[in-house]
Tab-separated table of C-alpha atoms in Angstrom:
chain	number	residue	atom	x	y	z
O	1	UNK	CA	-12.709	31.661	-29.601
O	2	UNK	CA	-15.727	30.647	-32.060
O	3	UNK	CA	-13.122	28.675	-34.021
O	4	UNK	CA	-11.872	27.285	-31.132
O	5	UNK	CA	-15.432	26.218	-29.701
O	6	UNK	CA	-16.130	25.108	-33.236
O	7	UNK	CA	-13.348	22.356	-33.735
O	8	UNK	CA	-14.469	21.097	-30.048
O	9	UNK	CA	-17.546	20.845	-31.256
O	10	UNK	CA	-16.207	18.577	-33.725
O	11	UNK	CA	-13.946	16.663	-31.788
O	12	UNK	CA	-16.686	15.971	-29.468
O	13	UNK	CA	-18.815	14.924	-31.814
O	14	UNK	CA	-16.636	12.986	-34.028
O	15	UNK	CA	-14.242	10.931	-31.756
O	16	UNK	CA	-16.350	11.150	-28.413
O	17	UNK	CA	-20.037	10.783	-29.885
O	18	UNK	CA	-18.724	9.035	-32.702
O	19	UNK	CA	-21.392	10.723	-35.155
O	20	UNK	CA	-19.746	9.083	-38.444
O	21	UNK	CA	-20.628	5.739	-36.463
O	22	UNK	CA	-24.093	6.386	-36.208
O	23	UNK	CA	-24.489	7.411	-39.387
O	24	UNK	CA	-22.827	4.073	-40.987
O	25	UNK	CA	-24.490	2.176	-38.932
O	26	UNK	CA	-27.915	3.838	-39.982
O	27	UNK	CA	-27.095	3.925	-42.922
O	28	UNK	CA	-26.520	-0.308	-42.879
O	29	UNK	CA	-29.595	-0.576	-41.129
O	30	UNK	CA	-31.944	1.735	-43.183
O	31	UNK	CA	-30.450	1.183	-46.831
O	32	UNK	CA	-29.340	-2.129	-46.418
O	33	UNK	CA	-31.707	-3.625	-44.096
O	34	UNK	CA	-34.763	-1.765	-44.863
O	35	UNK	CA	-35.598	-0.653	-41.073
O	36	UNK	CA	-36.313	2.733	-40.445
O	37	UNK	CA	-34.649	3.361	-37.186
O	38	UNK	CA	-37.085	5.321	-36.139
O	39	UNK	CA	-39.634	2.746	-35.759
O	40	UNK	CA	-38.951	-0.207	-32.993
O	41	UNK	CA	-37.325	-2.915	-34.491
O	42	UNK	CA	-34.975	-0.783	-36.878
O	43	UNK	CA	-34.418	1.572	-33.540
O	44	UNK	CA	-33.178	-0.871	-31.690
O	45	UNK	CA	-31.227	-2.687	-33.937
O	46	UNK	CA	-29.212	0.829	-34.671
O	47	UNK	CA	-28.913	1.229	-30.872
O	48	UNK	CA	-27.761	-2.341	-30.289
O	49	UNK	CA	-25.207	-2.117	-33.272
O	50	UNK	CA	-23.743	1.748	-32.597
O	51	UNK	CA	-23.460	1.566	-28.995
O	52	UNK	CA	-21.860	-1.364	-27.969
O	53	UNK	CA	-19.624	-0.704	-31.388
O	54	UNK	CA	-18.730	2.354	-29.605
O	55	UNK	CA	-18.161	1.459	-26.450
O	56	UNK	CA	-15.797	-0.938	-27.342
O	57	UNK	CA	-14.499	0.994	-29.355
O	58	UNK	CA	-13.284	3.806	-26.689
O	59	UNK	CA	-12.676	0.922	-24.356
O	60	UNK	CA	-9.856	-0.355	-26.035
O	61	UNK	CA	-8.197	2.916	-26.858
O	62	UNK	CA	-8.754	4.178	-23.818
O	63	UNK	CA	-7.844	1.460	-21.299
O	64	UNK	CA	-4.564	1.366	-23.709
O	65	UNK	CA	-3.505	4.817	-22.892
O	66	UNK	CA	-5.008	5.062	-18.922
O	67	UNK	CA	-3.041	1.656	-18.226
O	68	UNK	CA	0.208	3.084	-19.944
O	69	UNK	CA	-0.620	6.050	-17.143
O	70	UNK	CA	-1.473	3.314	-14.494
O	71	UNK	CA	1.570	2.049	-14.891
O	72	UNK	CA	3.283	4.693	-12.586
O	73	UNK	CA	0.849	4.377	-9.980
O	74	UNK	CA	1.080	0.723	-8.667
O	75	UNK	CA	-0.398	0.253	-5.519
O	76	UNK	CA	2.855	-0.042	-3.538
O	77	UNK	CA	3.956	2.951	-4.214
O	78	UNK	CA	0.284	4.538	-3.639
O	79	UNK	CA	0.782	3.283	-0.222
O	80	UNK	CA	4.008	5.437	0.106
O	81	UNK	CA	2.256	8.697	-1.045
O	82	UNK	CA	-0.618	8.512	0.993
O	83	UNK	CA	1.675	8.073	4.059
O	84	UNK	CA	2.600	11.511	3.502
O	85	UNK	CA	-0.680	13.307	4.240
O	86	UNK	CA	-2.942	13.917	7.534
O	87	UNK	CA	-6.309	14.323	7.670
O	88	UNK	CA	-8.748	15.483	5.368
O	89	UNK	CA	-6.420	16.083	2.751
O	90	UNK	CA	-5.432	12.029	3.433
O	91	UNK	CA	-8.645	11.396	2.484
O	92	UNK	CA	-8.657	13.327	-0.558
O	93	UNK	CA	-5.258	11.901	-1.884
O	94	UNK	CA	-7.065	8.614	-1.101
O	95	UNK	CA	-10.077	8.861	-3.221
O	96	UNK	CA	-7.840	10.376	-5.693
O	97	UNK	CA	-5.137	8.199	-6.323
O	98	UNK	CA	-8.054	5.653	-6.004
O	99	UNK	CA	-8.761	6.646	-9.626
O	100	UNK	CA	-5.270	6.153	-11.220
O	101	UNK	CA	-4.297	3.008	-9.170
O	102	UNK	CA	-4.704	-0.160	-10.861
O	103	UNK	CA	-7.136	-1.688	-8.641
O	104	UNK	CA	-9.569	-5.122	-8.928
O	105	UNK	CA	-11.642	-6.437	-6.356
O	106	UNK	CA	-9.179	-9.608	-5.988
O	107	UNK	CA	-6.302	-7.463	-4.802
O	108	UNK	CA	-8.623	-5.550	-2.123
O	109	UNK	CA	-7.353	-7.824	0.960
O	110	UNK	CA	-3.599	-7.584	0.130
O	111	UNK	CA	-4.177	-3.831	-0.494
O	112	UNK	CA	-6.031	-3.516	2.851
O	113	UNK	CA	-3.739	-5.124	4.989
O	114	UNK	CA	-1.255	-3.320	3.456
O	115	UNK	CA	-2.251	-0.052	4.104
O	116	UNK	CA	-3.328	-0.601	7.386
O	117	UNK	CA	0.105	-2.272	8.519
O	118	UNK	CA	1.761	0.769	7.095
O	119	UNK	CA	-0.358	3.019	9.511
O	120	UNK	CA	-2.673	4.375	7.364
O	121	UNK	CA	-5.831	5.787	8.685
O	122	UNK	CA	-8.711	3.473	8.495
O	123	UNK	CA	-10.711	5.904	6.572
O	124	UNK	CA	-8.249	7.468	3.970
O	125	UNK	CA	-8.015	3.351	2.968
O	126	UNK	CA	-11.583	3.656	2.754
O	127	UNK	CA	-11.495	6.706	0.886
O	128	UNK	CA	-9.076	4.535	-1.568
O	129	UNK	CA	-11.643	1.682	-1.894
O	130	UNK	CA	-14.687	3.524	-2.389
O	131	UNK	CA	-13.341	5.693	-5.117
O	132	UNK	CA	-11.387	3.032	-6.818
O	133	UNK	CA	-14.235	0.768	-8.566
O	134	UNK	CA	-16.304	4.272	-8.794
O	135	UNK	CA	-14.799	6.714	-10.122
O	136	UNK	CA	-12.739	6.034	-13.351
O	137	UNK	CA	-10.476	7.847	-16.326
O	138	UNK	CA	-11.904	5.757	-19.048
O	139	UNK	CA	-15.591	6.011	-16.910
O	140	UNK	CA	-15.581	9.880	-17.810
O	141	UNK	CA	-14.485	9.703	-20.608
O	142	UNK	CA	-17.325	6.823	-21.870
O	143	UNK	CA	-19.944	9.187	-19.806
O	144	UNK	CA	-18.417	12.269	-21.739
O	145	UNK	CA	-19.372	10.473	-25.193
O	146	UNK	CA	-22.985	9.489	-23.956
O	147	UNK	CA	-24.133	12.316	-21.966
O	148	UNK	CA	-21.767	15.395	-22.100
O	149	UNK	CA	-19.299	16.947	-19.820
O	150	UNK	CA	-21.361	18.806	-17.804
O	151	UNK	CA	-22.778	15.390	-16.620
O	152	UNK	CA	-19.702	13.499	-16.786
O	153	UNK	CA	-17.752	16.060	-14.709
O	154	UNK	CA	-20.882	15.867	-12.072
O	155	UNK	CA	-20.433	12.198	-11.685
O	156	UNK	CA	-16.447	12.627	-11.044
O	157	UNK	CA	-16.915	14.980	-8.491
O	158	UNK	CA	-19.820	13.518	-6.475
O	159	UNK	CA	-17.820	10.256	-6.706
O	160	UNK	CA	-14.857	12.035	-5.354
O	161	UNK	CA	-17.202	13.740	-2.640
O	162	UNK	CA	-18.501	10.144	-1.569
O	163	UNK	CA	-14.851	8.953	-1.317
O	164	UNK	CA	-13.905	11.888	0.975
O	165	UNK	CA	-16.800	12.245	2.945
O	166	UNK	CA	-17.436	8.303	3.762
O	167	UNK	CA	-13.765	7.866	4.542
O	168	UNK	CA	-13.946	10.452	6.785
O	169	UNK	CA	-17.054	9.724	8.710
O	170	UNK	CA	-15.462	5.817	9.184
O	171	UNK	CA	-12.205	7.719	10.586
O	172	UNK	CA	-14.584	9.789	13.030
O	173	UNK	CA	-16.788	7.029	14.068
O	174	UNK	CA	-13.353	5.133	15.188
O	175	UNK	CA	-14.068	2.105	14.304
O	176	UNK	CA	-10.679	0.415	14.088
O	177	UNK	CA	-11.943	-2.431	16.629
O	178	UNK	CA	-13.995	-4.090	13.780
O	179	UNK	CA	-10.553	-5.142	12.038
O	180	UNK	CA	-9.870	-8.588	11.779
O	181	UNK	CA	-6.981	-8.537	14.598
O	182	UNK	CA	-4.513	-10.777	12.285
O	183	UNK	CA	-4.263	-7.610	10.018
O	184	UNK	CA	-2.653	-5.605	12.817
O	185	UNK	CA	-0.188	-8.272	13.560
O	186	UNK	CA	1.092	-8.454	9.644
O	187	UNK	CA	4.573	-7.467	9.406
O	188	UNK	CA	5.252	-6.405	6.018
O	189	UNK	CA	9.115	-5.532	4.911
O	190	UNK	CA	9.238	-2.432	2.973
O	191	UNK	CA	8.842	-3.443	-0.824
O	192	UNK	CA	11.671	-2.482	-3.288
O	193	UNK	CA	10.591	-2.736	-6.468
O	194	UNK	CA	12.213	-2.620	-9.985
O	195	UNK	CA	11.835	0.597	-12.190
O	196	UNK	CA	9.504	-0.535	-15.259
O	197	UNK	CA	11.056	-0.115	-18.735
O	198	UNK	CA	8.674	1.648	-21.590
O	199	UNK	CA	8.562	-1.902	-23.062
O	200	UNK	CA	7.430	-3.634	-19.862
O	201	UNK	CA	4.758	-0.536	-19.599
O	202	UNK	CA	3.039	-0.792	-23.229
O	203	UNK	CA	3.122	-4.925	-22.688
O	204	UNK	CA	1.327	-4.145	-19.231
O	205	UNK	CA	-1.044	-1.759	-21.363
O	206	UNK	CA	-1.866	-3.972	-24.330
O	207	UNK	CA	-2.180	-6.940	-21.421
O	208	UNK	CA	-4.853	-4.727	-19.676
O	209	UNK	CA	-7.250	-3.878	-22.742
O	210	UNK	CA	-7.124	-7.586	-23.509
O	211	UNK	CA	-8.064	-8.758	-19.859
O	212	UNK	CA	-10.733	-5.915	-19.029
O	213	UNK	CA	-12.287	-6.142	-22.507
O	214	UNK	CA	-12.044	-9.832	-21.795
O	215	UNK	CA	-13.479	-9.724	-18.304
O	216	UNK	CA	-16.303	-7.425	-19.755
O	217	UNK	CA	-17.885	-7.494	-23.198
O	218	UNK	CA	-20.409	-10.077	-21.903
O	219	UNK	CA	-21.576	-6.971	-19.467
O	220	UNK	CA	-21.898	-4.600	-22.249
O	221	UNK	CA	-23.845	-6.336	-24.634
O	222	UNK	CA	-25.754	-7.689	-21.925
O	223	UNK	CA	-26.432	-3.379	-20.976
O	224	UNK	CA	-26.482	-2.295	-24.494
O	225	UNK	CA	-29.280	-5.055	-24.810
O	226	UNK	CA	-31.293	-3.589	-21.862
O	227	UNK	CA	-30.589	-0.116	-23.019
O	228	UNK	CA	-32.188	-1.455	-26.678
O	229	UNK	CA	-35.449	-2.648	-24.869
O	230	UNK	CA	-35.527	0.372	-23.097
O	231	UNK	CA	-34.957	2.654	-25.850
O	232	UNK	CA	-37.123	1.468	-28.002
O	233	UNK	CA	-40.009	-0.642	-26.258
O	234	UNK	CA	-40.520	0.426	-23.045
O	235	UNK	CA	-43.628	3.146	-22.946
O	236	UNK	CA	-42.105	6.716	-21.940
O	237	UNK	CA	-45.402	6.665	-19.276
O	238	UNK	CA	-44.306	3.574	-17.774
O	239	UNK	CA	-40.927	4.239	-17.021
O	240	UNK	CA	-42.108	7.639	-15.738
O	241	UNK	CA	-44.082	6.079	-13.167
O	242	UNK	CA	-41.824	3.890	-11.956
O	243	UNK	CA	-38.682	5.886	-11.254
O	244	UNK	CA	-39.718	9.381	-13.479
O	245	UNK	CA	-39.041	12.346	-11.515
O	246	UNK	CA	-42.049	12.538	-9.978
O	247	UNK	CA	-41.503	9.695	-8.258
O	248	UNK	CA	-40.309	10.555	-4.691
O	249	UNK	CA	-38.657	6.948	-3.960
O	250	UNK	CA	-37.415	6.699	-7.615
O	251	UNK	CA	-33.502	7.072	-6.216
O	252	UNK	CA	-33.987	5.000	-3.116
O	253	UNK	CA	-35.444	2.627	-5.802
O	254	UNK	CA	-32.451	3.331	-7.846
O	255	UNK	CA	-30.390	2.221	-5.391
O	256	UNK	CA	-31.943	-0.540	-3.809
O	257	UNK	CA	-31.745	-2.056	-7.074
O	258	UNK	CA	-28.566	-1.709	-8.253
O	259	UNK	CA	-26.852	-2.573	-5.219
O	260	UNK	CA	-27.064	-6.405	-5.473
O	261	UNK	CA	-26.363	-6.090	-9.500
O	262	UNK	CA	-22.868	-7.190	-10.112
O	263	UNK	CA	-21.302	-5.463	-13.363
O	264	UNK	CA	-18.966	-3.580	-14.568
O	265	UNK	CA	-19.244	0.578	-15.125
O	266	UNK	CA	-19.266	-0.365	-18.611
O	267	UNK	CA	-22.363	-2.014	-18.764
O	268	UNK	CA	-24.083	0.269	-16.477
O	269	UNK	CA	-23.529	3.160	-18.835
O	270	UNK	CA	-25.976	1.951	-22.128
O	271	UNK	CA	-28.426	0.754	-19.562
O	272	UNK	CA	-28.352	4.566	-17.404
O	273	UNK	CA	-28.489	6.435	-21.359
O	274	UNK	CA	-31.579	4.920	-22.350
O	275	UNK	CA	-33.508	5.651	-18.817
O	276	UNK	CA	-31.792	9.425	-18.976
O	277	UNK	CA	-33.462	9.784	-22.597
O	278	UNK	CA	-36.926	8.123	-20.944
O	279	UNK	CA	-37.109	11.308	-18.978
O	280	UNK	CA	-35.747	9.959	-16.286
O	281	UNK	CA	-34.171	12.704	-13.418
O	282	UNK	CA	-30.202	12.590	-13.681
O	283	UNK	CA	-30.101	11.875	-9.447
O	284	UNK	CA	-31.672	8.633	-10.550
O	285	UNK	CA	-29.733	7.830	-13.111
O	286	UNK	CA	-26.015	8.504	-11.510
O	287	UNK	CA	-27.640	6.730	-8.538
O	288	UNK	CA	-28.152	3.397	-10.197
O	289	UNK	CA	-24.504	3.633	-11.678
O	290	UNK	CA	-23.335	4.151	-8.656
O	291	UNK	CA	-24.948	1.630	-6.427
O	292	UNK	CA	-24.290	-1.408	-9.548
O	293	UNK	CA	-20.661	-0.467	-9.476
O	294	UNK	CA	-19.589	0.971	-6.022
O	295	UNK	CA	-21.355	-1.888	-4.099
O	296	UNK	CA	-21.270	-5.531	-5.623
O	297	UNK	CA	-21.581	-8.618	-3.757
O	298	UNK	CA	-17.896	-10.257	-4.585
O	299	UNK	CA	-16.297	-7.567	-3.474
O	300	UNK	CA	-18.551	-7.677	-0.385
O	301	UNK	CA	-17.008	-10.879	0.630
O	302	UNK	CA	-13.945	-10.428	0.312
O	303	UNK	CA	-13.960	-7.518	2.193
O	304	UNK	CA	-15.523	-9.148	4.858
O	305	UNK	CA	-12.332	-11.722	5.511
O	306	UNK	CA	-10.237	-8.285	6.647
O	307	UNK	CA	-13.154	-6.540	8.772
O	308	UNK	CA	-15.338	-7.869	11.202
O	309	UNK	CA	-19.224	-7.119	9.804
O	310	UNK	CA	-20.275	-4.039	12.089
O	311	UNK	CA	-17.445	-2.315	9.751
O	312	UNK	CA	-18.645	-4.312	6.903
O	313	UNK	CA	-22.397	-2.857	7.578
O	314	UNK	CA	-21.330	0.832	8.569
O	315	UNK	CA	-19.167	0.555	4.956
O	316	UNK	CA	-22.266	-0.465	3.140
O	317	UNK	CA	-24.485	2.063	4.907
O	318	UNK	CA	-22.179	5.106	4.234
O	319	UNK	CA	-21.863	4.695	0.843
O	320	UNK	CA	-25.897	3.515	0.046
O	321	UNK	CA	-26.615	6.259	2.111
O	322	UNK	CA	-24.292	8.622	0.167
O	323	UNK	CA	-25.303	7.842	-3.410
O	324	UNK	CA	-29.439	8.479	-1.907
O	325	UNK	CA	-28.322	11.639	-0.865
O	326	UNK	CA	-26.419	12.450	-4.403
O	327	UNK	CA	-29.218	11.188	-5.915
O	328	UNK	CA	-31.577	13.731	-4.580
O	329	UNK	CA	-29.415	16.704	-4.423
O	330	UNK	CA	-28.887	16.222	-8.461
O	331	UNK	CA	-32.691	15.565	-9.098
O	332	UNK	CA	-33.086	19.018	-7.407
O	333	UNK	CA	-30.752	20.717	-9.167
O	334	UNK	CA	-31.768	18.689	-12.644
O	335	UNK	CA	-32.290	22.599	-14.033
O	336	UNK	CA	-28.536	22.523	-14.468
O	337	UNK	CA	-28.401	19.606	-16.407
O	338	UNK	CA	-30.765	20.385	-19.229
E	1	UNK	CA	18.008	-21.079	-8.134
E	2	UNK	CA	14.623	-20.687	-6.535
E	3	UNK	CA	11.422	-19.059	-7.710
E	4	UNK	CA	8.574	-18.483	-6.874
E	5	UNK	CA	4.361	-17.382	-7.837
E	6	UNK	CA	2.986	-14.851	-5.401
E	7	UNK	CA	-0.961	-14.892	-6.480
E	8	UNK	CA	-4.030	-15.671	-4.668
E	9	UNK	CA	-4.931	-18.241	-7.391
E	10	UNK	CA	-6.232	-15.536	-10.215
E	11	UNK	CA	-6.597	-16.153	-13.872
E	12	UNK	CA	-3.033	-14.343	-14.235
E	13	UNK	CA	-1.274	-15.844	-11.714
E	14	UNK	CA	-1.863	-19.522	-12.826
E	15	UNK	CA	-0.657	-18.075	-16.647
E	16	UNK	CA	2.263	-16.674	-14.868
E	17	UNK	CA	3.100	-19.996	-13.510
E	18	UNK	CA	2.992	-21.957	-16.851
E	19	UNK	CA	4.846	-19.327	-18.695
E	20	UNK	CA	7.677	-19.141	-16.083
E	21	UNK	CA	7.883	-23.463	-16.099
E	22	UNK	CA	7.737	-23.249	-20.190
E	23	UNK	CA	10.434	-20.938	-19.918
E	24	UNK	CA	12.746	-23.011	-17.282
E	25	UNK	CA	12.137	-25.562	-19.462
E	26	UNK	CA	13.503	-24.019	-22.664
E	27	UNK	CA	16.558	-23.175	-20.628
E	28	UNK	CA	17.029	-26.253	-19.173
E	29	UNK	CA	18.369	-24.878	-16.356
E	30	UNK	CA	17.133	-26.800	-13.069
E	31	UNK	CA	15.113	-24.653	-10.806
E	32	UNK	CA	12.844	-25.249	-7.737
E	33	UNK	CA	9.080	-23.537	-8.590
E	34	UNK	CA	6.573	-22.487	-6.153
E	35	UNK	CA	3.156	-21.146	-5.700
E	36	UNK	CA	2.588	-18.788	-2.890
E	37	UNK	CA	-1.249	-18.453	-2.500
E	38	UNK	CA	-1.628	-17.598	1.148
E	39	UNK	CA	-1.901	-13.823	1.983
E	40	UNK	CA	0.762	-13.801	4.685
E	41	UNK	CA	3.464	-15.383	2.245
E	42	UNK	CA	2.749	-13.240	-0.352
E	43	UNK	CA	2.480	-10.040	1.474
E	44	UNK	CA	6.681	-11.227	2.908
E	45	UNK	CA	7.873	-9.795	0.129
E	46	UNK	CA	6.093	-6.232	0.570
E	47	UNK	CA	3.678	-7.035	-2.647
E	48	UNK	CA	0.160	-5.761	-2.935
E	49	UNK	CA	-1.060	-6.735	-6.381
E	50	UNK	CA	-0.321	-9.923	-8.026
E	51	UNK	CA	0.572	-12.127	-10.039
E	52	UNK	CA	4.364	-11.591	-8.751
E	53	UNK	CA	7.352	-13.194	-10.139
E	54	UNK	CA	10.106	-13.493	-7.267
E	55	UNK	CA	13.792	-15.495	-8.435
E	56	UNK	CA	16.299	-15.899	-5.271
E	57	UNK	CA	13.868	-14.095	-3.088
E	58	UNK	CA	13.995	-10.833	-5.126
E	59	UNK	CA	10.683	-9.675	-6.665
E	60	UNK	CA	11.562	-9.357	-10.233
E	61	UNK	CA	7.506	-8.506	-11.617
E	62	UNK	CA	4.620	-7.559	-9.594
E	63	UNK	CA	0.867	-6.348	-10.738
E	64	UNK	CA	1.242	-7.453	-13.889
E	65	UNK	CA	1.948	-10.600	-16.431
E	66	UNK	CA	5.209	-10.361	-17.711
E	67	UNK	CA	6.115	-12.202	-21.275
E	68	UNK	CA	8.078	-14.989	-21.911
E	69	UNK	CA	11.169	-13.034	-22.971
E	70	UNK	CA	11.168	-10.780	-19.918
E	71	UNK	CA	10.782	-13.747	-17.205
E	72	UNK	CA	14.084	-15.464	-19.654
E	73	UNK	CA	15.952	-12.469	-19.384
E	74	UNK	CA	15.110	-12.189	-15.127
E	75	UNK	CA	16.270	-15.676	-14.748
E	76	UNK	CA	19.816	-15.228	-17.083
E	77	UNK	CA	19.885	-12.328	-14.741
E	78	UNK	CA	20.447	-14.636	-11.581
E	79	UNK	CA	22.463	-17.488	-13.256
């Protein structure tokens, strides 16, 4: 058992953490560049360097093996499963198939109106569309590298919970009215599609790294910047005051905030690191990750061309009102986490 | 023959479409091509994430960008 704990030590620390990284990159900034990297500039030049290194790093392998995995799971045949299940348990095959089906915010209208039209609870496709942006493979496996498993695991299964839980308070609130009526009068034939060949499934793999590292390296350098500042200019105090744990409204705050922001999990992540190593509570932290990426403007609107905008509003409320209460119930149980 | 470009107008669906006329055009085979962008029309043929490739009304490709050699080989496969 001690080996065994031993050589995950390792692994962990090798390939997740990426230790040799930070040591070649310190050792480029501090030998070759003459900054210590443990005063400001050096600091955040090394944090700059290493992190978005590494997070592009696991992006690419990552999104190359989850897509190759994604490939089974396209949305049509999502819809088929999900027909299968009642209740409850609809909602949790929702939120979870949310997290292996190929999903961007362009395809959210076709994807609506095609679960709905094949008589799919209103909530369990909410369940699917709340999960889908939030809760990721390659997410928890980036949050696993930056702040452990016993956080990354935490942020998986809240995310799950919010899914479940906001899917089915829509179903109980009955709220089917607030549908656009031309989605109810859709007739969709049943779709037959072709079997993919291994070939066609490591092509639609090595497309997917290049279009979602494409669609966003500008976010995480833009985050890793941010986290830089944070990390390394920012006083400790000041950040504490502002959204420390002392701070009752610090996850409302949290929240409040990133709602409007529009980027990608990706870019969240460097951003969330340097706060959680500011001191500040772990609520607060998974609550800004989860209001930048589970609530974004673009998706918004398109959104709003299937449902009518009580729906709209009782959607955004739900899940603002969700990741508040996460927030808090994490800040109080922060012990855990230390 | 007929195809056609289900896609709401996405980076990948426009791609799709010049791929599928560079290939017709190596083949020089004469074909009609059209762009499906309206929800309704592309939701006909049962498909929920685009850019879809559909020759004689039979989705060949859907969700993803196929390559050039693929989209030859679905077209040889209705000649």
């Amino acid at each position: 058992m001690a080996l065994l704990w031993e050589v995950w030590q390792w692994l962990n620390g090798e390939l997740l953490q990426m230790k040799w990284l930070f040591n070649l990159v310190k050792l480029l900034v501090e030998s070759v560049w003459g900054l210590p990297i443990s005063e400001g500039v050096g600091g955040s030049i090394h944090f700059f360097i290493y992190d978005s290194l590494k997070i592009f790093l696991l992006l690419g392998v990552l999104i190359y093996g989850i897509s190759y995995l994604q490939s089974y799971f396209p949305p049509e045949r999502t819809k088929k499963i999900l027909g299968k299940f009642q209740g409850v348990t609809g909602n949790l095959m929702g939120a979870l198939l949310g997290t292996v089906t190929p999903f961007c915010s362009c395809s959210s209208i076709p994807l609506f109106i095609g679960f709905t039209e094949a008589g799919l609870p209103l909530g369990v496709t909410f369940s699917f569309l709340i999960s889908s942006p939030l809760v990721d493979l390659a997410a928890f496996l980036v949050l696993l590298s930056v702040f452990g498993f016993k956080i990354a695991f935490a942020y998986v299964v809240v995310g799950i919970i919010l899914a479940v839980g906001g899917g089915w308070l829509i179903n109980r609130l009955r709220l089917e009215k607030y549908v656009e009526e031309y989605v109810w009068q859709m007739k969709i034939p049943a779709s037959n599609l072709p079997e993919l060949s291994r070939r066609a499934r490591l092509a639609y793999a090595w497309g997917q790294v290049r279009e979602i590292v494409g669609r966003v390296w500008l976010y995480i350098l833009v985050g890793v910047g941010i986290g830089a500042v944070i990390h390394n200019w920012i006083p400790r105090e000041l950040i504490e005051r502002v959204i420390g744990v002392n701070n009752p409204w610090a996850v409302i705050l949290a929240t409040l905030v990133g709602i409007p922001m529009y980027a990608d999990i990706f870019g969240t992540i460097p951003v969330a690191e340097a706060l959680f190593a500011k001191g500040v509570g772990v609520g607060t932290v998974l609550a800004l990750m989860m209001a930048v990426t589970a609530l974004s403007l673009p998706a918004l609107i398109l959104l709003r061309k299937v449902i009518k905008p009580q729906l709209l509003g009782v959607f955004m409320g739900v899940v603002a009102g969700g990741i508040i209460f996460i927030g808090y119930l994490f800040n109080a149980l922060a012990v855990v986490f230390k | 023959m007929n195809i056609k470009i289900l896609g709401s107008g996405c980076a990948n669906c426009t791609k799709l479409y010049t791929l599928t006329e560079a290939v017709i055009a190596e083949l020089g085979i004469t074909s009609e091509l059209e762009k499906i962008t309206d929800i309704p029309g592309i939701m006909a043929y049962g498909v929920m994430s685009t850019p879809a490739l559909v020759i004689n009304e039979k989705v060949k490709a859907c969700g993803r960008l196929p390559g050039k050699a693929e989209i030859k080989q679905y077209i040889l496969e209705e000649t």
